[in-house]
């Protein structure tokens, strides 16, 4: 796939995004911001954590995205007895008396890590290398994962018994932390109407794996002006209590702020948000559009914030 110029390529990405959204909309009713965040994560070569109560179509969304993008897909149900080898695979002794590697479900383009906080940290850590390095190491041998590679993990915010909170190191690997809200009355009415009738939807395949990889590389080449770059880095550094840039609210209500990876994702997410919106370079509004789901899981409130009912989202919006 080749285009005459980067401008033409950005136009193609924007047009493809609109077609993907339209196709996904044939199955997923509402949740526009969630769908946008998932697609920005994919085109930015990142990962996404979805937090929402059961029944909000989290699994259906990732299945639909994998079909529309013509990507391989595997679902892993995380449970307390899940072992690392159940995810990455293991070596077994073959008939020829030699060990051979049997690939686990992680060897797919899209992995749905369902209820990721229900498994112990040892198993959660099995995803760390895969998410960051896009490789798996077993028995001293390294195996590359198929490209593109994208992890979409889900969490249930209600039932916390028998769960293991994700370590900060693993949370930081996710580009976005997206909250799913209940659908509106009209949206739920449409969902019920569609799912209780004999309705089969045939989805079109919009992009191939090769095209997605091309667009991922394109997003990184999009130019950013110095003032937008400085705004993104300044936004991340303002979340760090006790530093020169920290605001009064940050010093008062936060224990920890976002690390450098937040700055990187703010710029990368702003580039992608601009491209899918048909713009050839991001502005400050593009940074603000992606800031909340990027910073949400990277800042830690202290007891004062919890006692006074100050939410993470409120603190992030005040930084704007």
Short mmCIF file of C-alpha atoms in Angstrom, two decimals:
data_model
loop_
_atom_site.label_atom_id
_atom_site.label_comp_id
_atom_site.label_asym_id
_atom_site.label_seq_id
_atom_site.Cartn_x
_atom_site.Cartn_y
_atom_site.Cartn_z
CA UNK A 1 0.00 0.00 0.00
CA UNK A 2 1.49 3.32 -1.08
CA UNK A 3 0.24 6.87 -1.20
CA UNK A 4 1.64 9.84 -3.10
CA UNK A 5 2.09 11.89 0.06
CA UNK A 6 1.61 11.80 3.82
CA UNK A 7 -1.39 14.08 3.42
CA UNK A 8 -3.05 11.54 1.14
CA UNK A 9 -2.19 8.78 3.62
CA UNK A 10 -3.73 10.71 6.55
CA UNK A 11 -6.87 11.26 4.45
CA UNK A 12 -6.99 7.49 3.84
CA UNK A 13 -6.64 6.79 7.57
CA UNK A 14 -9.44 9.23 8.38
CA UNK A 15 -11.70 7.68 5.74
CA UNK A 16 -10.90 4.15 6.96
CA UNK A 17 -11.68 5.17 10.54
CA UNK A 18 -15.10 6.50 9.53
CA UNK A 19 -15.88 3.27 7.66
CA UNK A 20 -14.77 1.17 10.64
CA UNK A 21 -16.94 3.21 13.02
CA UNK A 22 -19.92 2.82 10.70
CA UNK A 23 -19.40 -0.94 10.44
CA UNK A 24 -18.95 -1.39 14.21
CA UNK A 25 -22.11 0.70 14.71
CA UNK A 26 -24.10 -2.06 13.00
CA UNK A 27 -23.42 -4.25 16.06
CA UNK A 28 -22.43 -1.94 18.94
CA UNK A 29 -25.10 0.62 19.85
CA UNK A 30 -23.73 3.79 21.49
CA UNK A 31 -20.42 3.71 23.43
CA UNK A 32 -18.94 6.11 20.84
CA UNK A 33 -16.10 7.32 23.08
CA UNK A 34 -15.17 3.75 24.00
CA UNK A 35 -15.02 2.65 20.36
CA UNK A 36 -12.93 5.71 19.50
CA UNK A 37 -10.47 4.98 22.34
CA UNK A 38 -10.09 1.33 21.30
CA UNK A 39 -9.39 2.30 17.68
CA UNK A 40 -6.95 5.05 18.67
CA UNK A 41 -5.12 2.47 20.81
CA UNK A 42 -4.84 0.10 17.86
CA UNK A 43 -3.62 2.76 15.43
CA UNK A 44 -1.17 4.03 18.07
CA UNK A 45 0.15 0.49 18.68
CA UNK A 46 -0.98 0.60 22.32
CA UNK A 47 -3.21 -1.40 24.67
CA UNK A 48 -6.53 -0.61 26.32
CA UNK A 49 -8.08 -1.39 29.72
CA UNK A 50 -11.89 -1.31 29.86
CA UNK A 51 -13.58 -0.88 33.24
CA UNK A 52 -17.33 -1.45 33.40
CA UNK A 53 -20.11 -3.50 34.94
CA UNK A 54 -21.11 -6.81 33.26
CA UNK A 55 -23.37 -6.69 30.24
CA UNK A 56 -22.02 -3.54 28.54
CA UNK A 57 -20.79 -5.43 25.43
CA UNK A 58 -17.07 -5.33 26.24
CA UNK A 59 -16.50 -8.80 24.81
CA UNK A 60 -18.78 -8.18 21.83
CA UNK A 61 -16.88 -4.97 21.06
CA UNK A 62 -13.49 -6.67 20.78
CA UNK A 63 -14.96 -9.52 18.72
CA UNK A 64 -16.53 -6.99 16.36
CA UNK A 65 -13.31 -4.98 16.05
CA UNK A 66 -11.32 -8.13 15.22
CA UNK A 67 -13.80 -9.06 12.47
CA UNK A 68 -13.92 -5.60 10.91
CA UNK A 69 -10.12 -5.36 10.94
CA UNK A 70 -9.66 -8.95 9.72
CA UNK A 71 -7.39 -9.84 12.66
CA UNK A 72 -6.97 -13.08 14.62
CA UNK A 73 -8.58 -12.99 18.05
CA UNK A 74 -8.35 -14.98 21.29
CA UNK A 75 -10.17 -14.58 24.57
CA UNK A 76 -8.52 -15.54 27.87
CA UNK A 77 -10.79 -15.77 30.91
CA UNK A 78 -8.60 -14.79 33.85
CA UNK A 79 -9.29 -16.88 36.96
CA UNK A 80 -7.41 -17.44 40.26
CA UNK A 81 -6.03 -20.79 39.04
CA UNK A 82 -4.80 -19.52 35.66
CA UNK A 83 -1.08 -20.20 35.12
CA UNK A 84 1.39 -18.17 33.01
CA UNK A 85 1.79 -21.16 30.65
CA UNK A 86 -1.96 -21.03 30.00
CA UNK A 87 -1.37 -17.65 28.37
CA UNK A 88 2.02 -17.77 26.66
CA UNK A 89 2.28 -21.51 26.00
CA UNK A 90 4.66 -24.23 27.18
CA UNK A 91 7.26 -26.74 26.05
CA UNK A 92 6.29 -30.41 25.84
CA UNK A 93 8.28 -33.55 25.08
CA UNK A 94 7.45 -34.69 21.55
CA UNK A 95 7.40 -38.15 20.07
CA UNK A 96 10.94 -37.59 18.74
CA UNK A 97 12.16 -37.14 22.38
CA UNK A 98 12.79 -33.42 21.74
CA UNK A 99 11.04 -30.52 23.40
CA UNK A 100 8.74 -28.45 21.24
CA UNK A 101 6.93 -25.23 22.03
CA UNK A 102 3.13 -25.20 21.95
CA UNK A 103 1.93 -21.64 21.48
CA UNK A 104 -0.60 -20.21 23.92
CA UNK A 105 -3.55 -17.91 23.14
CA UNK A 106 -1.32 -14.82 23.38
CA UNK A 107 -0.17 -15.62 19.82
CA UNK A 108 -2.97 -13.65 18.17
CA UNK A 109 -3.40 -10.11 16.88
CA UNK A 110 -6.02 -9.20 19.48
CA UNK A 111 -6.13 -10.66 23.00
CA UNK A 112 -9.14 -10.14 25.22
CA UNK A 113 -7.89 -10.49 28.82
CA UNK A 114 -11.29 -10.87 30.46
CA UNK A 115 -11.43 -9.81 34.14
CA UNK A 116 -7.66 -9.47 34.28
CA UNK A 117 -7.70 -8.58 38.00
CA UNK A 118 -9.06 -12.03 38.96
CA UNK A 119 -5.71 -13.76 38.49
CA UNK A 120 -2.62 -13.56 40.79
CA UNK A 121 0.23 -11.13 39.98
CA UNK A 122 2.47 -13.96 38.74
CA UNK A 123 0.04 -14.70 35.92
CA UNK A 124 -0.68 -11.02 35.28
CA UNK A 125 3.07 -10.52 34.83
CA UNK A 126 3.08 -13.10 32.03
CA UNK A 127 1.49 -10.44 29.87
CA UNK A 128 4.08 -7.76 30.71
CA UNK A 129 6.79 -8.87 28.29
CA UNK A 130 4.23 -9.56 25.58
CA UNK A 131 2.64 -6.11 25.93
CA UNK A 132 5.88 -4.15 26.07
CA UNK A 133 8.33 -6.10 23.91
CA UNK A 134 5.84 -7.92 21.63
CA UNK A 135 7.76 -11.16 22.25
CA UNK A 136 7.45 -14.23 24.48
CA UNK A 137 10.42 -15.99 26.12
CA UNK A 138 9.97 -19.64 27.13
CA UNK A 139 12.76 -22.10 27.99
CA UNK A 140 15.44 -19.63 26.93
CA UNK A 141 13.93 -19.21 23.45
CA UNK A 142 12.32 -16.00 22.20
CA UNK A 143 9.23 -16.10 20.00
CA UNK A 144 7.91 -12.97 18.22
CA UNK A 145 4.19 -12.27 18.49
CA UNK A 146 2.10 -11.68 15.37
CA UNK A 147 1.81 -8.06 14.30
CA UNK A 148 -0.15 -5.97 14.96
CA UNK A 149 -0.54 -7.06 18.59
CA UNK A 150 -3.14 -5.51 20.86
CA UNK A 151 -4.29 -6.40 24.40
CA UNK A 152 -7.76 -5.35 25.48
CA UNK A 153 -8.30 -6.13 29.17
CA UNK A 154 -11.53 -5.81 31.13
CA UNK A 155 -12.26 -5.22 34.80
CA UNK A 156 -15.47 -5.34 36.81
CA UNK A 157 -15.49 -2.34 39.22
CA UNK A 158 -18.25 -3.74 41.45
CA UNK A 159 -17.27 -7.19 42.69
CA UNK A 160 -13.86 -6.89 44.37
CA UNK A 161 -13.78 -10.11 46.42
CA UNK A 162 -11.18 -12.56 45.17
CA UNK A 163 -9.46 -9.97 42.97
CA UNK A 164 -5.81 -8.93 42.70
CA UNK A 165 -5.32 -5.23 41.87
CA UNK A 166 -3.06 -4.72 38.88
CA UNK A 167 0.47 -3.57 39.82
CA UNK A 168 1.36 -0.01 38.79
CA UNK A 169 3.97 -1.39 36.36
CA UNK A 170 1.32 -3.35 34.51
CA UNK A 171 -1.25 -0.55 34.57
CA UNK A 172 1.36 1.74 33.00
CA UNK A 173 1.58 -0.60 30.00
CA UNK A 174 -1.99 0.29 29.03
CA UNK A 175 -2.28 3.37 26.87
CA UNK A 176 -5.91 3.98 27.85
CA UNK A 177 -8.04 3.22 30.90
CA UNK A 178 -11.60 3.61 29.64
CA UNK A 179 -14.73 3.67 31.79
CA UNK A 180 -17.89 2.23 30.25
CA UNK A 181 -21.13 3.84 31.38
CA UNK A 182 -24.69 2.56 31.10
CA UNK A 183 -26.40 3.20 27.73
CA UNK A 184 -29.06 5.87 27.43
CA UNK A 185 -32.73 4.82 27.41
CA UNK A 186 -32.97 5.04 23.60
CA UNK A 187 -29.68 3.15 23.14
CA UNK A 188 -30.77 0.37 25.49
CA UNK A 189 -34.12 0.21 23.71
CA UNK A 190 -32.29 -0.32 20.41
CA UNK A 191 -29.97 -2.93 21.98
CA UNK A 192 -32.91 -4.94 23.32
CA UNK A 193 -34.76 -4.67 20.00
CA UNK A 194 -31.72 -5.93 18.05
CA UNK A 195 -30.70 -8.73 20.42
CA UNK A 196 -34.14 -10.22 21.01
CA UNK A 197 -34.99 -10.58 17.32
CA UNK A 198 -33.68 -13.03 14.72
CA UNK A 199 -31.17 -10.51 13.32
CA UNK A 200 -27.90 -11.54 11.72
CA UNK A 201 -25.37 -8.87 10.82
CA UNK A 202 -22.73 -9.60 8.22
CA UNK A 203 -19.69 -7.42 8.89
CA UNK A 204 -17.40 -6.15 6.13
CA UNK A 205 -13.65 -6.37 6.56
CA UNK A 206 -12.33 -2.82 6.26
CA UNK A 207 -8.56 -3.15 6.85
CA UNK A 208 -5.94 -5.90 6.77
CA UNK A 209 -3.10 -6.43 9.25
CA UNK A 210 -0.62 -4.95 6.74
CA UNK A 211 -2.70 -1.79 6.34
CA UNK A 212 -3.00 -1.36 10.11
CA UNK A 213 0.78 -1.66 10.52
CA UNK A 214 1.21 0.96 7.77
CA UNK A 215 -1.16 3.36 9.55
CA UNK A 216 0.60 2.73 12.89
CA UNK A 217 3.87 3.81 11.30
CA UNK A 218 2.14 6.76 9.64
CA UNK A 219 0.82 8.07 12.98
CA UNK A 220 4.38 8.26 14.32
CA UNK A 221 5.52 10.37 11.35
CA UNK A 222 2.83 13.04 11.85
CA UNK A 223 4.58 16.33 12.79
CA UNK A 224 3.92 18.04 16.12
CA UNK A 225 4.57 21.72 16.82
CA UNK A 226 6.75 22.64 19.79
CA UNK A 227 3.91 24.32 21.71
CA UNK A 228 1.74 21.16 21.52
CA UNK A 229 4.69 18.97 22.54
CA UNK A 230 5.44 21.25 25.49
CA UNK A 231 1.75 21.32 26.48
CA UNK A 232 1.60 17.51 26.59
CA UNK A 233 4.78 17.16 28.66
CA UNK A 234 3.69 20.02 30.93
CA UNK A 235 0.33 18.31 31.49
CA UNK A 236 2.04 15.10 32.61
CA UNK A 237 4.59 16.84 34.85
CA UNK A 238 1.87 18.90 36.56
CA UNK A 239 0.45 15.66 38.03
CA UNK A 240 3.61 15.01 40.11
CA UNK A 241 3.20 16.29 43.69
CA UNK A 242 6.18 18.06 45.23
CA UNK A 243 7.65 19.14 41.90
CA UNK A 244 8.02 22.65 40.47
CA UNK A 245 5.14 22.23 38.00
CA UNK A 246 2.65 20.73 40.45
CA UNK A 247 -0.54 22.68 41.10
CA UNK A 248 -1.99 23.30 44.56
CA UNK A 249 -4.70 20.65 43.96
CA UNK A 250 -2.08 18.10 42.91
CA UNK A 251 0.04 18.72 46.02
CA UNK A 252 -3.03 18.48 48.19
CA UNK A 253 -4.86 15.50 46.71
CA UNK A 254 -2.31 13.25 44.95
CA UNK A 255 0.26 10.80 46.32
CA UNK A 256 1.85 9.98 42.96
CA UNK A 257 1.75 11.44 39.48
CA UNK A 258 2.16 10.19 35.93
CA UNK A 259 5.54 9.04 34.60
CA UNK A 260 7.26 9.81 31.28
CA UNK A 261 5.23 7.13 29.48
CA UNK A 262 2.18 9.37 29.98
CA UNK A 263 3.88 12.18 28.05
CA UNK A 264 4.71 9.78 25.22
CA UNK A 265 1.13 8.48 25.02
CA UNK A 266 -0.33 12.01 25.20
CA UNK A 267 1.64 13.00 22.10
CA UNK A 268 1.04 9.71 20.28
CA UNK A 269 -2.67 9.73 21.14
CA UNK A 270 -3.00 13.37 20.05
CA UNK A 271 -1.35 12.53 16.71
CA UNK A 272 -3.79 9.68 16.10
CA UNK A 273 -6.80 11.71 17.28
CA UNK A 274 -5.85 14.46 14.84
CA UNK A 275 -5.36 12.01 11.97
CA UNK A 276 -8.72 10.25 12.37
CA UNK A 277 -10.32 13.71 12.58
CA UNK A 278 -8.82 14.63 9.20
CA UNK A 279 -6.13 16.96 10.57
CA UNK A 280 -2.50 16.76 9.50
CA UNK A 281 -0.98 17.90 12.80
CA UNK A 282 -2.37 17.76 16.35
CA UNK A 283 -3.27 20.81 18.41
CA UNK A 284 -3.85 21.30 22.14
CA UNK A 285 -7.49 20.18 21.82
CA UNK A 286 -6.29 16.80 20.53
CA UNK A 287 -4.07 16.39 23.61
CA UNK A 288 -7.00 17.26 25.88
CA UNK A 289 -9.25 14.81 24.03
CA UNK A 290 -7.06 11.84 24.99
CA UNK A 291 -5.71 13.10 28.33
CA UNK A 292 -8.37 11.70 30.69
CA UNK A 293 -8.14 7.98 29.76
CA UNK A 294 -4.33 8.26 29.55
CA UNK A 295 -3.79 9.92 32.95
CA UNK A 296 -6.64 8.24 34.87
CA UNK A 297 -4.71 5.11 35.86
CA UNK A 298 -1.35 6.84 36.25
CA UNK A 299 -2.15 9.17 39.14
CA UNK A 300 -2.85 8.02 42.69
CA UNK A 301 -5.19 9.98 45.00
CA UNK A 302 -4.38 10.31 48.69
CA UNK A 303 -6.72 9.93 51.66
CA UNK A 304 -7.70 13.64 51.54
CA UNK A 305 -9.09 13.28 48.02
CA UNK A 306 -11.01 10.16 48.96
CA UNK A 307 -12.36 11.75 52.15
CA UNK A 308 -13.56 14.84 50.30
CA UNK A 309 -14.95 12.87 47.35
CA UNK A 310 -12.54 14.39 44.81
CA UNK A 311 -12.43 12.13 41.76
CA UNK A 312 -9.45 11.47 39.52
CA UNK A 313 -11.39 12.88 36.56
CA UNK A 314 -12.01 16.19 38.37
CA UNK A 315 -8.33 16.57 39.13
CA UNK A 316 -7.36 15.87 35.50
CA UNK A 317 -9.87 18.38 34.11
CA UNK A 318 -8.57 21.08 36.45
CA UNK A 319 -5.12 20.62 34.90
CA UNK A 320 -6.47 21.83 31.55
#
